Coordinates of N, CA, C and O in Angstrom, one line a residue:
M1 N 102.4 114.3 72.5 CA 103.4 113.9 73.4 C 103.3 112.4 73.5 O 102.2 111.8 73.5
R2 N 104.4 111.8 73.7 CA 104.5 110.3 73.9 C 105.2 109.9 75.2 O 105.9 110.7 75.8
F3 N 104.9 108.7 75.6 CA 105.6 108.1 76.8 C 106.5 107.1 76.3 O 106.2 106.3 75.3
L4 N 107.6 106.9 76.9 CA 108.6 105.9 76.7 C 108.9 105.2 78.0 O 109.4 105.9 78.9
V5 N 108.6 103.9 78.2 CA 108.9 103.2 79.4 C 110.3 102.5 79.1 O 110.4 101.7 78.1
I6 N 111.3 102.9 79.8 CA 112.6 102.4 79.6 C 112.7 100.9 80.0 O 112.3 100.5 81.1
K7 N 113.1 100.1 79.1 CA 113.2 98.7 79.3 C 114.5 98.2 79.9 O 114.5 97.1 80.4
Q8 N 115.5 99.0 79.8 CA 116.8 98.6 80.5 C 117.5 99.9 80.8 O 117.3 100.9 80.2
D9 N 118.4 99.8 81.8 CA 119.2 100.9 82.2 C 119.9 101.5 81.0 O 120.4 100.8 80.2
T10 N 119.9 102.9 81.0 CA 120.5 103.6 79.9 C 121.0 104.9 80.3 O 121.0 105.2 81.5
S11 N 121.5 105.7 79.4 CA 122.1 107.0 79.7 C 121.6 108.0 78.7 O 121.0 107.7 77.7
L12 N 121.9 109.3 78.9 CA 121.5 110.4 78.0 C 122.1 110.1 76.6 O 121.5 110.3 75.6
Q13 N 123.4 109.7 76.6 CA 124.0 109.4 75.3 C 123.3 108.4 74.5 O 123.0 108.5 73.3
A14 N 122.9 107.3 75.1 CA 122.2 106.2 74.4 C 120.8 106.7 74.0 O 120.3 106.4 72.9
L15 N 120.1 107.5 74.9 CA 118.8 108.0 74.5 C 118.9 109.0 73.4 O 118.1 109.0 72.5
T16 N 119.9 109.8 73.4 CA 120.1 110.7 72.3 C 120.3 110.0 70.9 O 119.7 110.4 70.0
A17 N 121.1 109.0 70.9 CA 121.3 108.2 69.7 C 120.0 107.6 69.2 O 119.7 107.5 68.0
Q18 N 119.1 107.2 70.1 CA 117.9 106.5 69.8 C 116.8 107.5 69.4 O 116.0 107.2 68.6
L19 N 116.7 108.6 70.1 CA 115.5 109.5 70.0 C 115.7 110.8 69.2 O 114.8 111.2 68.6
V20 N 116.9 111.4 69.2 CA 117.1 112.7 68.7 C 117.7 112.6 67.3 O 118.7 111.9 67.1
K21 N 117.1 113.4 66.4 CA 117.7 113.5 65.0 C 119.0 114.3 65.1 O 119.1 115.2 65.9
E22 N 119.9 113.9 64.3 CA 121.1 114.7 64.2 C 120.9 116.0 63.4 O 119.9 116.0 62.6
G23 N 121.6 117.0 63.7 CA 121.5 118.2 62.9 C 121.2 119.4 63.8 O 121.5 119.4 65.0
D24 N 120.6 120.4 63.2 CA 120.4 121.7 63.9 C 119.5 121.6 65.1 O 119.6 122.4 66.1
H25 N 118.6 120.6 65.1 CA 117.5 120.5 66.1 C 118.0 119.8 67.4 O 117.4 119.8 68.4
A26 N 119.1 119.1 67.3 CA 119.6 118.2 68.4 C 119.8 118.9 69.7 O 119.2 118.4 70.7
P27 N 120.5 120.1 69.8 CA 120.6 120.7 71.1 C 119.3 121.1 71.7 O 119.0 120.9 72.9
A28 N 118.4 121.7 70.9 CA 117.1 122.1 71.3 C 116.2 120.9 71.8 O 115.5 120.9 72.8
A29 N 116.4 119.8 71.0 CA 115.6 118.6 71.4 C 116.1 118.0 72.7 O 115.3 117.6 73.6
L30 N 117.4 118.1 73.0 CA 117.9 117.6 74.2 C 117.5 118.5 75.4 O 117.1 118.0 76.5
D31 N 117.5 119.8 75.2 CA 117.0 120.7 76.2 C 115.5 120.5 76.5 O 115.1 120.5 77.7
R32 N 114.7 120.2 75.5 CA 113.3 119.9 75.7 C 113.1 118.6 76.4 O 112.3 118.5 77.3
L33 N 113.9 117.6 76.1 CA 113.9 116.3 76.8 C 114.2 116.5 78.3 O 113.5 116.0 79.1
R34 N 115.2 117.3 78.6 CA 115.5 117.6 80.0 C 114.4 118.3 80.7 O 114.1 118.0 81.8
A35 N 113.8 119.3 80.0 CA 112.8 120.1 80.6 C 111.5 119.3 80.9 O 110.8 119.5 81.9
L36 N 111.2 118.4 80.0 CA 110.0 117.5 80.2 C 110.2 116.4 81.2 O 109.2 115.8 81.7
N37 N 111.4 116.2 81.6 CA 111.7 115.0 82.5 C 112.5 115.4 83.7 O 113.6 114.8 84.0
P38 N 112.1 116.4 84.5 CA 112.9 116.9 85.6 C 113.0 115.8 86.7 O 113.8 115.8 87.6
H39 N 112.1 114.8 86.6 CA 112.0 113.7 87.6 C 113.1 112.7 87.4 O 113.3 111.8 88.2
L40 N 113.8 112.8 86.3 CA 114.8 111.8 85.9 C 116.2 112.3 85.9 O 116.5 113.5 85.5
D41 N 117.2 111.5 86.3 CA 118.6 111.8 86.1 C 118.9 111.3 84.8 O 119.1 110.0 84.6
L42 N 119.0 112.1 83.8 CA 119.2 111.6 82.4 C 120.6 111.0 82.1 O 120.8 110.4 81.1
Q43 N 121.5 111.1 83.1 CA 122.8 110.5 83.0 C 122.7 109.0 83.3 O 123.4 108.2 82.8
R44 N 121.7 108.6 84.1 CA 121.5 107.2 84.5 C 120.0 107.0 84.6 O 119.4 107.1 85.6
V45 N 119.4 106.6 83.5 CA 117.9 106.4 83.4 C 117.7 104.9 83.7 O 118.2 104.1 82.9
G46 N 117.0 104.6 84.7 CA 116.8 103.2 85.1 C 115.7 102.5 84.4 O 114.7 103.1 84.0
K47 N 115.8 101.2 84.4 CA 114.7 100.3 83.9 C 113.4 100.7 84.6 O 113.4 100.8 85.8
G48 N 112.3 100.8 83.8 CA 111.0 101.1 84.3 C 110.7 102.6 84.4 O 109.6 102.9 84.7
A49 N 111.7 103.4 84.2 CA 111.4 104.9 84.3 C 110.5 105.2 83.1 O 110.6 104.6 82.0
V50 N 109.7 106.3 83.3 CA 108.8 106.8 82.3 C 109.4 108.1 81.8 O 109.5 109.0 82.5
L51 N 109.6 108.1 80.5 CA 110.2 109.3 79.8 C 109.1 110.0 79.0 O 108.4 109.3 78.2
L52 N 109.0 111.3 79.1 CA 108.0 112.0 78.3 C 108.8 112.5 77.1 O 109.8 113.1 77.2
L53 N 108.2 112.3 75.9 CA 108.8 112.7 74.7 C 107.8 113.6 73.9 O 106.7 113.2 73.7
P54 N 108.3 114.8 73.5 CA 107.4 115.6 72.7 C 107.4 115.2 71.2 O 108.3 114.5 70.8
D55 N 106.3 115.5 70.5 CA 106.3 115.3 69.1 C 106.8 116.6 68.5 O 106.1 117.6 68.5
S56 N 108.1 116.6 68.1 CA 108.7 117.8 67.5 C 109.7 117.5 66.5 O 110.1 116.3 66.4
P57 N 110.1 118.5 65.7 CA 111.1 118.2 64.6 C 112.4 117.6 65.0 O 113.1 117.0 64.3
G58 N 112.8 117.8 66.3 CA 114.1 117.4 66.7 C 114.1 115.9 67.1 O 115.2 115.3 67.4
Y59 N 113.0 115.2 67.0 CA 112.9 113.8 67.4 C 112.7 112.9 66.2 O 112.2 113.4 65.1
Q60 N 113.0 111.7 66.3 CA 112.8 110.7 65.2 C 111.4 110.8 64.6 O 110.4 111.0 65.3
A61 N 111.3 110.6 63.3 CA 110.0 110.6 62.6 C 109.1 109.5 63.0 O 109.5 108.5 63.7
E62 N 107.9 109.5 62.5 CA 106.8 108.6 62.9 C 107.3 107.1 62.9 O 107.1 106.4 63.8
G63 N 107.9 106.7 61.8 CA 108.3 105.4 61.7 C 109.4 105.0 62.6 O 109.7 103.8 62.8
K64 N 110.1 105.9 63.2 CA 111.2 105.6 64.0 C 111.0 106.0 65.5 O 111.9 106.1 66.3
K65 N 109.7 106.2 65.8 CA 109.4 106.6 67.2 C 109.9 105.5 68.2 O 109.6 104.3 68.0
A66 N 110.5 105.9 69.2 CA 110.9 104.9 70.2 C 109.8 104.9 71.2 O 109.4 106.0 71.7
G67 N 109.3 103.8 71.6 CA 108.3 103.7 72.7 C 107.0 104.0 72.2 O 106.2 104.6 73.0
D68 N 106.6 103.7 71.0 CA 105.2 104.0 70.6 C 104.2 103.4 71.5 O 103.1 103.9 71.6
D69 N 104.5 102.3 72.1 CA 103.6 101.7 73.0 C 103.8 102.1 74.5 O 103.2 101.5 75.4
G70 N 104.6 103.1 74.6 CA 104.9 103.6 76.0 C 103.8 103.9 76.9 O 103.7 103.5 78.0
F71 N 102.8 104.6 76.4 CA 101.6 105.0 77.2 C 100.8 103.8 77.6 O 100.4 103.6 78.7
D72 N 100.7 102.9 76.6 CA 99.9 101.6 76.9 C 100.6 100.8 78.0 O 100.0 100.3 78.9
L73 N 102.0 100.8 77.9 CA 102.7 100.1 79.0 C 102.6 100.8 80.3 O 102.4 100.1 81.3
F74 N 102.7 102.1 80.3 CA 102.5 102.9 81.5 C 101.1 102.6 82.1 O 101.0 102.4 83.3
A75 N 100.1 102.7 81.3 CA 98.7 102.5 81.8 C 98.6 101.1 82.3 O 97.9 101.0 83.4
K76 N 99.1 100.2 81.7 CA 99.0 98.8 82.1 C 99.7 98.6 83.5 O 99.2 98.0 84.4
E77 N 100.9 99.2 83.6 CA 101.6 99.1 84.9 C 100.9 99.8 86.0 O 100.8 99.3 87.1
V78 N 100.3 101.0 85.7 CA 99.5 101.7 86.8 C 98.3 100.9 87.2 O 98.0 100.7 88.3
T79 N 97.6 100.3 86.2 CA 96.4 99.6 86.4 C 96.7 98.3 87.2 O 96.0 98.0 88.2
T80 N 97.8 97.6 86.8 CA 98.2 96.4 87.6 C 98.6 96.7 89.0 O 98.2 96.0 89.9
A81 N 99.4 97.8 89.2 CA 99.8 98.2 90.5 C 98.6 98.5 91.4 O 98.6 98.1 92.6
L82 N 97.6 99.3 90.8 CA 96.4 99.6 91.6 C 95.6 98.4 91.9 O 95.2 98.2 93.1
R83 N 95.5 97.5 91.0 CA 94.7 96.2 91.2 C 95.4 95.4 92.3 O 94.8 95.0 93.3
D84 N 96.7 95.2 92.2 CA 97.5 94.4 93.2 C 97.4 95.1 94.5 O 97.3 94.4 95.6
G85 N 97.6 96.4 94.6 CA 97.6 97.1 95.8 C 96.2 97.1 96.5 O 96.2 96.8 97.7
T86 N 95.2 97.2 95.8 CA 93.8 97.2 96.4 C 93.5 95.8 96.8 O 92.8 95.6 97.8
T87 N 94.0 94.8 96.1 CA 93.7 93.4 96.5 C 94.4 93.1 97.8 O 93.8 92.5 98.7
R88 N 95.7 93.5 97.9 CA 96.4 93.3 99.2 C 95.7 94.1 100.3 O 95.6 93.5 101.4
A89 N 95.3 95.3 100.1 CA 94.6 96.1 101.1 C 93.3 95.4 101.5 O 93.0 95.3 102.7
T90 N 92.5 94.9 100.5 CA 91.3 94.3 100.8 C 91.5 93.0 101.6 O 90.7 92.7 102.5
D91 N 92.5 92.3 101.2 CA 92.8 91.0 102.0 C 93.2 91.4 103.4 O 92.8 90.7 104.3
A92 N 94.0 92.4 103.6 CA 94.4 92.8 104.9 C 93.2 93.3 105.7 O 93.0 93.0 106.9
L93 N 92.2 94.0 105.1 CA 91.0 94.4 105.8 C 90.2 93.2 106.2 O 89.7 93.1 107.3
A94 N 90.1 92.2 105.3 CA 89.4 91.0 105.7 C 90.0 90.2 106.8 O 89.3 89.7 107.7
A95 N 91.4 90.2 106.8 CA 92.1 89.5 107.9 C 91.9 90.3 109.2 O 91.7 89.6 110.3
N96 N 91.9 91.6 109.2 CA 91.6 92.4 110.4 C 90.2 92.1 110.9 O 90.0 92.0 112.1
E97 N 89.2 92.0 110.0 CA 87.9 91.8 110.4 C 87.7 90.4 111.1 O 87.1 90.3 112.1
A98 N 88.4 89.4 110.5 CA 88.4 88.1 111.1 C 89.1 88.1 112.5 O 88.6 87.5 113.4
Q99 N 90.1 88.8 112.6 CA 90.8 88.9 113.9 C 89.9 89.6 114.9 O 89.9 89.2 116.1
E100 N 89.2 90.7 114.5 CA 88.3 91.3 115.4 C 87.2 90.4 115.9 O 86.9 90.4 117.1
K101 N 86.7 89.6 115.1 CA 85.7 88.6 115.5 C 86.2 87.6 116.5 O 85.6 87.3 117.5
E102 N 87.5 87.2 116.3 CA 88.1 86.3 117.3 C 88.3 87.0 118.6 O 88.1 86.4 119.7
F103 N 88.7 88.3 118.6 CA 88.9 89.0 119.8 C 87.6 89.1 120.6 O 87.5 89.0 121.8
N104 N 86.5 89.4 119.8 CA 85.2 89.6 120.4 C 84.8 88.3 121.1 O 84.2 88.3 122.2
K105 N 85.0 87.2 120.4 CA 84.7 85.9 121.0 C 85.4 85.7 122.3 O 84.9 85.2 123.3
L106 N 86.7 86.0 122.3 CA 87.6 85.8 123.5 C 87.1 86.7 124.6 O 87.0 86.3 125.7
F107 N 86.8 88.0 124.3 CA 86.4 88.9 125.3 C 85.1 88.5 126.0 O 84.8 88.8 127.1
K108 N 84.2 87.8 125.2 CA 82.9 87.4 125.7 C 83.0 86.0 126.4 O 82.0 85.6 126.9
S109 N 84.2 85.4 126.4 CA 84.3 84.1 127.0 C 84.1 84.1 128.5 O 84.4 85.2 129.2
A110 N 83.7 83.0 129.1 CA 83.4 83.0 130.5 C 84.7 83.2 131.3 O 84.7 84.0 132.4
A111 N 85.8 82.7 130.9 CA 87.0 82.9 131.6 C 87.5 84.4 131.7 O 87.9 84.9 132.7
I112 N 87.4 85.0 130.6 CA 87.8 86.5 130.5 C 86.8 87.3 131.3 O 87.2 88.2 132.0
R113 N 85.5 87.0 131.2 CA 84.5 87.8 132.0 C 84.8 87.6 133.5 O 84.7 88.6 134.3
K114 N 85.1 86.4 133.9 CA 85.4 86.1 135.3 C 86.6 86.9 135.8 O 86.6 87.6 136.8
L115 N 87.7 86.9 135.0 CA 88.9 87.6 135.3 C 88.6 89.1 135.4 O 89.1 89.8 136.3
S116 N 87.9 89.6 134.4 CA 87.7 91.1 134.4 C 86.7 91.5 135.5 O 86.8 92.7 135.9
D117 N 85.8 90.6 135.9 CA 84.9 91.0 137.0 C 85.7 91.1 138.3 O 85.4 91.9 139.2
E118 N 86.8 90.3 138.4 CA 87.6 90.3 139.6 C 88.7 91.4 139.6 O 89.3 91.8 140.6
D119 N 89.1 91.9 138.4 CA 90.2 92.9 138.3 C 89.7 94.1 137.4 O 89.6 94.0 136.2
T120 N 89.4 95.2 138.1 CA 88.9 96.3 137.4 C 89.9 96.9 136.4 O 89.5 97.5 135.4
A121 N 91.2 96.8 136.7 CA 92.2 97.4 135.8 C 92.2 96.6 134.5 O 92.3 97.1 133.4
L122 N 92.0 95.3 134.6 CA 91.9 94.4 133.4 C 90.7 94.8 132.7 O 90.7 94.9 131.4
R123 N 89.6 95.0 133.4 CA 88.3 95.3 132.7 C 88.5 96.6 131.9 O 88.0 96.7 130.8
G124 N 89.2 97.6 132.5 CA 89.4 98.9 131.8 C 90.3 98.7 130.5 O 90.0 99.3 129.5
R125 N 91.3 97.8 130.6 CA 92.1 97.6 129.4 C 91.3 96.9 128.4 O 91.5 97.2 127.2
L126 N 90.5 95.9 128.8 CA 89.7 95.2 127.8 C 88.7 96.1 127.1 O 88.5 96.0 125.9
D127 N 88.1 97.0 127.9 CA 87.2 97.9 127.3 C 87.9 98.9 126.3 O 87.4 99.1 125.2
T128 N 89.1 99.3 126.6 CA 89.9 100.1 125.7 C 90.2 99.4 124.4 O 90.1 99.9 123.3
V129 N 90.6 98.1 124.5 CA 91.0 97.3 123.3 C 89.7 97.1 122.5 O 89.7 97.2 121.3
A130 N 88.6 96.8 123.1 CA 87.3 96.6 122.4 C 86.9 97.9 121.7 O 86.5 97.8 120.5
T131 N 87.1 99.0 122.3 CA 86.7 100.3 121.7 C 87.6 100.5 120.4 O 87.1 100.9 119.4
R132 N 88.9 100.3 120.6 CA 89.8 100.5 119.5 C 89.5 99.6 118.3 O 89.6 99.9 117.2
A133 N 89.2 98.3 118.7 CA 88.9 97.3 117.6 C 87.7 97.7 116.9 O 87.6 97.6 115.7
S134 N 86.7 98.2 117.6 CA 85.5 98.6 117.0 C 85.7 99.8 116.0 O 85.2 99.9 114.9
S135 N 86.5 100.8 116.5 CA 86.8 101.9 115.6 C 87.6 101.5 114.4 O 87.3 102.0 113.3
A136 N 88.5 100.5 114.5 CA 89.3 100.0 113.4 C 88.4 99.3 112.4 O 88.5 99.4 111.2
A137 N 87.4 98.6 112.9 CA 86.5 97.9 112.0 C 85.6 98.8 111.2 O 85.4 98.6 110.1
K138 N 85.2 99.9 111.9 CA 84.4 100.9 111.2 C 85.2 101.6 110.1 O 84.7 101.7 109.0
V139 N 86.5 101.9 110.3 CA 87.4 102.5 109.3 C 87.6 101.5 108.2 O 87.5 101.9 107.0
S140 N 87.7 100.2 108.5 CA 87.9 99.2 107.5 C 86.8 99.1 106.5 O 86.9 99.0 105.3
K141 N 85.6 99.2 107.1 CA 84.4 99.2 106.2 C 84.3 100.4 105.3 O 83.7 100.3 104.2
E142 N 84.8 101.5 105.7 CA 84.8 102.7 104.9 C 85.9 102.7 103.8 O 85.7 103.3 102.8
V143 N 87.0 102.0 104.1 CA 88.1 102.0 103.2 C 87.8 101.2 101.9 O 88.2 101.6 100.8
A144 N 87.2 100.1 102.0 CA 87.0 99.2 100.9 C 86.3 99.9 99.7 O 86.8 99.8 98.6
P145 N 85.2 100.6 99.9 CA 84.6 101.3 98.8 C 85.5 102.4 98.2 O 85.5 102.7 97.0
Q146 N 86.3 103.0 99.1 CA 87.3 104.1 98.6 C 88.3 103.5 97.7 O 88.7 104.1 96.8
L147 N 88.8 102.3 98.1 CA 89.8 101.6 97.2 C 89.2 101.3 95.8 O 89.9 101.5 94.8
E148 N 88.0 100.9 95.8 CA 87.3 100.6 94.5 C 87.1 101.9 93.7 O 87.3 101.9 92.5
A149 N 86.8 103.0 94.4 CA 86.6 104.3 93.7 C 87.9 104.8 93.2 O 88.0 105.4 92.1
L150 N 89.0 104.5 93.9 CA 90.3 104.9 93.4 C 90.7 104.1 92.1 O 91.2 104.8 91.2
K151 N 90.5 102.8 92.1 CA 90.7 102.1 90.9 C 89.9 102.6 89.7 O 90.4 102.8 88.6
K152 N 88.6 102.9 89.9 CA 87.7 103.3 88.9 C 88.2 104.7 88.4 O 88.2 105.0 87.2
G153 N 88.5 105.6 89.4 CA 88.9 107.0 89.0 C 90.2 107.0 88.2 O 90.4 107.7 87.3
A154 N 91.1 106.1 88.6 CA 92.4 106.0 87.9 C 92.2 105.6 86.5 O 92.8 106.1 85.5
A155 N 91.3 104.6 86.3 CA 91.0 104.1 84.9 C 90.4 105.2 84.1 O 90.8 105.3 82.9
E156 N 89.5 106.0 84.7 CA 88.9 107.1 83.9 C 89.9 108.1 83.6 O 89.9 108.7 82.4
E157 N 90.8 108.5 84.5 CA 91.8 109.5 84.2 C 92.8 109.0 83.2 O 93.3 109.8 82.3
L158 N 93.2 107.7 83.2 CA 94.1 107.2 82.2 C 93.4 107.3 80.8 O 94.1 107.6 79.8
K159 N 92.2 107.0 80.8 CA 91.4 107.1 79.5 C 91.4 108.5 79.0 O 91.6 108.7 77.8
K160 N 91.2 109.5 79.9 CA 91.2 110.9 79.5 C 92.6 111.3 79.0 O 92.7 112.0 78.0
L161 N 93.6 110.8 79.7 CA 95.0 111.2 79.3 C 95.3 110.6 78.0 O 96.0 111.2 77.1
R162 N 94.9 109.3 77.7 CA 95.1 108.7 76.4 C 94.4 109.5 75.3 O 95.0 109.7 74.3
G163 N 93.3 110.1 75.6 CA 92.6 110.9 74.6 C 93.4 112.2 74.3 O 93.4 112.7 73.2
L164 N 93.9 112.8 75.4 CA 94.7 114.0 75.2 C 96.0 113.8 74.4 O 96.5 114.6 73.7
L165 N 96.6 112.6 74.6 CA 97.9 112.3 74.0 C 97.7 111.8 72.6 O 98.7 111.8 71.8
G166 N 96.5 111.4 72.3 CA 96.2 110.9 70.9 C 96.6 109.6 70.6 O 97.2 108.7 70.9

């Protein structure tokens, strides 16, 4: 099986001309293409879509394969998206941690302590905010290693998939 990453918007007619051999196998090849790609509207295949192609007699021969580098492009896009996503998430976690430190400094300031000593309702609200911030910080510390495990696991699964596809 092969992957084809669509580089520009196309249609079933254009894909047929590019991928399917003319002759007796064409109708069966088109049926197989539809069956393997239920996630796509084959009348309007958009740029960036990933098309699964079987290695079968109804498709163009080895020298005429469309998208021979499709899996590599797919794997690169997945890896890049995971890297960028985990970087954004890690940056957001760091920003949250810095914000929590600033809140803690503020809550411990003499002015806030004085106000909260005089106003029990304010003290209760500050305690609630501090508890929530502490819980969020704990979750943030647990998320960072999970993000790295996700990247590593995805890389391993892509490697296995590459082995299965040949």
